[in-house]
């Protein structure tokens, strides 16, 4: 019983942290887009749409993968890849967006393409975690509804905290690029925890 409780606590903690990082990076995305495409409603519509598409793709991909192989290690590797992508963003975002502004323009196509390049891949890979967490926690269909609500609830709390704390506190203190590196490290660290805890999260005792 204690073993199951600790597994659940770990997975819900990871859901909270990844939810914070995911939505926090959406807020940072607006800072990367602003110098090139402005901060108006068109930019925010592109950001929000991209995040929603990334969530959908991540849930679909995660659900398909966890049905094939209930492997926390696989999920962890995908999170590490997401962290690596986030870490690389400050290295290429300015030259790429500058080129896009002159080649594609700052209309709908340019903004959506820029938002997709910035957010789609890392947020999709981060969203893969949620179906894995649900499946790893699901030991009985009797409590299935509650387990799903716990995972999505923890993730949503992280989303809310990430939105507010990043916007009002962390960005003014540290800036977008430093925070991107922090979110990259946090995401990769969550992936590493999944990799190292593979047997434990499967419910196997040492």
Short mmCIF file of C-alpha atoms in Angstrom, two decimals:
data_model
loop_
_atom_site.label_atom_id
_atom_site.label_comp_id
_atom_site.label_asym_id
_atom_site.label_seq_id
_atom_site.Cartn_x
_atom_site.Cartn_y
_atom_site.Cartn_z
CA UNK A 1 0.00 0.00 0.00
CA UNK A 2 2.81 2.40 0.92
CA UNK A 3 4.62 1.46 -2.30
CA UNK A 4 1.56 2.40 -4.40
CA UNK A 5 1.10 5.63 -2.46
CA UNK A 6 4.70 6.71 -3.06
CA UNK A 7 4.46 5.88 -6.77
CA UNK A 8 1.31 7.95 -7.02
CA UNK A 9 2.90 10.82 -5.12
CA UNK A 10 5.91 10.78 -7.47
CA UNK A 11 3.81 10.72 -10.64
CA UNK A 12 1.49 13.47 -9.44
CA UNK A 13 4.51 15.55 -8.45
CA UNK A 14 5.96 15.12 -11.93
CA UNK A 15 2.58 16.07 -13.44
CA UNK A 16 2.57 19.27 -11.36
CA UNK A 17 6.13 20.23 -12.31
CA UNK A 18 5.67 19.47 -16.00
CA UNK A 19 2.37 21.37 -16.03
CA UNK A 20 4.20 24.36 -14.56
CA UNK A 21 6.98 24.14 -17.15
CA UNK A 22 4.59 23.64 -20.06
CA UNK A 23 2.40 26.64 -19.39
CA UNK A 24 5.34 28.69 -18.19
CA UNK A 25 7.03 28.20 -21.53
CA UNK A 26 3.87 29.25 -23.34
CA UNK A 27 4.19 32.55 -21.51
CA UNK A 28 7.84 32.77 -22.57
CA UNK A 29 6.79 32.03 -26.13
CA UNK A 30 5.02 35.37 -26.28
CA UNK A 31 8.30 37.09 -25.36
CA UNK A 32 10.17 35.36 -28.17
CA UNK A 33 7.49 36.24 -30.72
CA UNK A 34 6.91 39.84 -29.62
CA UNK A 35 9.97 41.54 -31.22
CA UNK A 36 9.12 40.05 -34.61
CA UNK A 37 5.34 39.57 -34.71
CA UNK A 38 4.03 41.85 -31.97
CA UNK A 39 2.03 41.00 -28.88
CA UNK A 40 -1.49 41.47 -30.20
CA UNK A 41 -4.45 39.14 -30.34
CA UNK A 42 -3.15 37.45 -33.50
CA UNK A 43 0.03 36.38 -31.75
CA UNK A 44 -1.83 35.10 -28.71
CA UNK A 45 -4.34 33.23 -30.88
CA UNK A 46 -1.44 31.49 -32.63
CA UNK A 47 0.22 30.63 -29.33
CA UNK A 48 -2.94 29.25 -27.74
CA UNK A 49 -3.88 27.26 -30.85
CA UNK A 50 -0.37 25.79 -31.04
CA UNK A 51 -0.45 24.77 -27.37
CA UNK A 52 -3.85 23.11 -27.79
CA UNK A 53 -2.67 21.20 -30.86
CA UNK A 54 0.48 20.14 -28.98
CA UNK A 55 -1.60 18.87 -26.06
CA UNK A 56 -3.86 16.91 -28.40
CA UNK A 57 -0.91 15.36 -30.26
CA UNK A 58 0.88 14.56 -27.01
CA UNK A 59 -2.16 12.84 -25.53
CA UNK A 60 -2.72 10.83 -28.73
CA UNK A 61 0.94 9.86 -29.02
CA UNK A 62 1.25 9.06 -25.32
CA UNK A 63 -1.91 6.96 -25.35
CA UNK A 64 -0.72 4.96 -28.35
CA UNK A 65 2.75 4.41 -26.89
CA UNK A 66 1.62 3.41 -23.41
CA UNK A 67 -0.79 0.85 -24.87
CA UNK A 68 2.12 -0.70 -26.79
CA UNK A 69 4.66 -0.59 -23.99
CA UNK A 70 3.99 0.66 -20.49
CA UNK A 71 7.55 1.97 -20.24
CA UNK A 72 8.36 4.94 -17.99
CA UNK A 73 11.84 4.85 -19.55
CA UNK A 74 10.43 5.62 -23.00
CA UNK A 75 8.41 8.52 -21.62
CA UNK A 76 11.50 9.76 -19.82
CA UNK A 77 13.58 9.71 -23.00
CA UNK A 78 10.92 11.79 -24.79
CA UNK A 79 10.99 14.32 -21.94
CA UNK A 80 14.78 14.53 -22.19
CA UNK A 81 14.46 15.22 -25.92
CA UNK A 82 11.93 17.97 -25.12
CA UNK A 83 14.39 19.46 -22.62
CA UNK A 84 17.19 19.39 -25.21
CA UNK A 85 14.96 21.21 -27.71
CA UNK A 86 14.07 23.88 -25.16
CA UNK A 87 17.75 24.31 -24.29
CA UNK A 88 18.59 24.95 -27.96
CA UNK A 89 15.94 27.62 -28.55
CA UNK A 90 17.94 30.70 -27.46
CA UNK A 91 20.71 29.66 -29.88
CA UNK A 92 18.63 29.84 -33.05
CA UNK A 93 15.40 31.71 -32.36
CA UNK A 94 16.57 35.24 -33.25
CA UNK A 95 18.24 34.48 -36.61
CA UNK A 96 15.39 32.17 -37.63
CA UNK A 97 12.60 34.58 -36.72
CA UNK A 98 14.48 37.44 -38.36
CA UNK A 99 14.72 35.43 -41.56
CA UNK A 100 11.04 34.41 -41.34
CA UNK A 101 9.97 38.02 -40.90
CA UNK A 102 11.60 39.02 -44.17
CA UNK A 103 10.76 35.82 -46.09
CA UNK A 104 7.31 34.82 -44.83
CA UNK A 105 6.09 38.09 -43.31
CA UNK A 106 4.25 38.92 -40.12
CA UNK A 107 0.81 37.82 -41.28
CA UNK A 108 -1.17 34.82 -40.11
CA UNK A 109 1.06 32.26 -41.84
CA UNK A 110 4.25 33.74 -40.40
CA UNK A 111 2.93 33.95 -36.83
CA UNK A 112 1.45 30.45 -36.83
CA UNK A 113 4.59 28.96 -38.35
CA UNK A 114 6.81 30.73 -35.82
CA UNK A 115 4.64 29.61 -32.90
CA UNK A 116 4.64 26.03 -34.18
CA UNK A 117 8.43 25.96 -34.56
CA UNK A 118 8.83 27.36 -31.08
CA UNK A 119 6.26 25.33 -29.16
CA UNK A 120 4.85 22.36 -31.04
CA UNK A 121 7.57 19.74 -30.65
CA UNK A 122 8.61 20.30 -27.01
CA UNK A 123 5.06 20.71 -25.70
CA UNK A 124 3.87 17.63 -27.61
CA UNK A 125 6.64 15.55 -26.05
CA UNK A 126 5.92 16.97 -22.59
CA UNK A 127 2.21 16.14 -22.98
CA UNK A 128 3.03 12.50 -23.64
CA UNK A 129 3.59 12.19 -19.89
CA UNK A 130 -0.08 12.48 -18.96
CA UNK A 131 -1.36 9.24 -20.57
CA UNK A 132 1.67 7.42 -19.19
CA UNK A 133 0.96 8.70 -15.67
CA UNK A 134 -2.70 7.68 -15.88
CA UNK A 135 -1.86 4.19 -17.14
CA UNK A 136 0.89 3.65 -14.57
CA UNK A 137 -1.46 4.64 -11.75
CA UNK A 138 -4.43 2.65 -13.05
CA UNK A 139 -4.49 -0.62 -11.15
CA UNK A 140 -8.28 -0.96 -10.95
CA UNK A 141 -11.07 0.46 -13.11
CA UNK A 142 -13.03 0.99 -9.91
CA UNK A 143 -10.93 4.07 -9.18
CA UNK A 144 -10.18 4.98 -12.80
CA UNK A 145 -12.19 8.19 -12.84
CA UNK A 146 -10.56 9.51 -9.70
CA UNK A 147 -7.05 8.63 -10.88
CA UNK A 148 -7.58 10.48 -14.15
CA UNK A 149 -8.92 13.48 -12.26
CA UNK A 150 -5.90 13.47 -9.93
CA UNK A 151 -3.41 13.48 -12.81
CA UNK A 152 -5.20 16.19 -14.78
CA UNK A 153 -5.87 18.14 -11.59
CA UNK A 154 -2.19 18.13 -10.60
CA UNK A 155 -1.19 19.11 -14.14
CA UNK A 156 -3.74 21.93 -14.23
CA UNK A 157 -2.58 23.30 -10.87
CA UNK A 158 0.90 23.37 -12.39
CA UNK A 159 -0.49 25.17 -15.46
CA UNK A 160 -2.09 27.85 -13.32
CA UNK A 161 1.00 28.36 -11.17
CA UNK A 162 3.24 28.42 -14.24
CA UNK A 163 1.09 31.06 -15.92
CA UNK A 164 0.95 33.38 -12.93
CA UNK A 165 4.36 32.92 -11.35
CA UNK A 166 6.28 33.07 -14.63
CA UNK A 167 4.41 36.14 -15.85
CA UNK A 168 4.38 38.20 -12.66
CA UNK A 169 7.54 37.07 -10.90
CA UNK A 170 10.10 35.03 -12.82
CA UNK A 171 10.24 36.85 -16.17
CA UNK A 172 10.83 40.29 -14.59
CA UNK A 173 13.49 38.80 -12.32
CA UNK A 174 15.42 36.53 -14.68
CA UNK A 175 14.40 37.17 -18.30
CA UNK A 176 13.14 34.83 -20.99
CA UNK A 177 16.35 33.14 -22.07
CA UNK A 178 17.53 32.24 -18.58
CA UNK A 179 14.09 30.84 -17.74
CA UNK A 180 14.07 28.82 -20.96
CA UNK A 181 17.28 27.14 -19.80
CA UNK A 182 15.71 26.49 -16.40
CA UNK A 183 12.60 24.92 -17.95
CA UNK A 184 14.82 22.85 -20.23
CA UNK A 185 16.75 21.55 -17.23
CA UNK A 186 13.58 20.87 -15.23
CA UNK A 187 11.96 18.98 -18.12
CA UNK A 188 15.08 16.90 -18.72
CA UNK A 189 15.36 16.22 -14.97
CA UNK A 190 11.77 14.92 -14.92
CA UNK A 191 12.67 12.67 -17.84
CA UNK A 192 15.74 11.41 -16.01
CA UNK A 193 13.61 10.60 -12.96
CA UNK A 194 11.30 8.55 -15.21
CA UNK A 195 14.26 6.70 -16.74
CA UNK A 196 15.92 5.93 -13.41
CA UNK A 197 12.62 4.95 -11.78
CA UNK A 198 11.48 2.69 -14.61
CA UNK A 199 11.05 -0.51 -12.57
CA UNK A 200 9.71 1.34 -9.55
CA UNK A 201 7.05 3.17 -11.55
CA UNK A 202 5.98 -0.08 -13.17
CA UNK A 203 5.19 -1.33 -9.68
CA UNK A 204 8.10 -3.79 -9.55
CA UNK A 205 9.80 -4.13 -6.21
CA UNK A 206 13.60 -4.36 -6.12
#
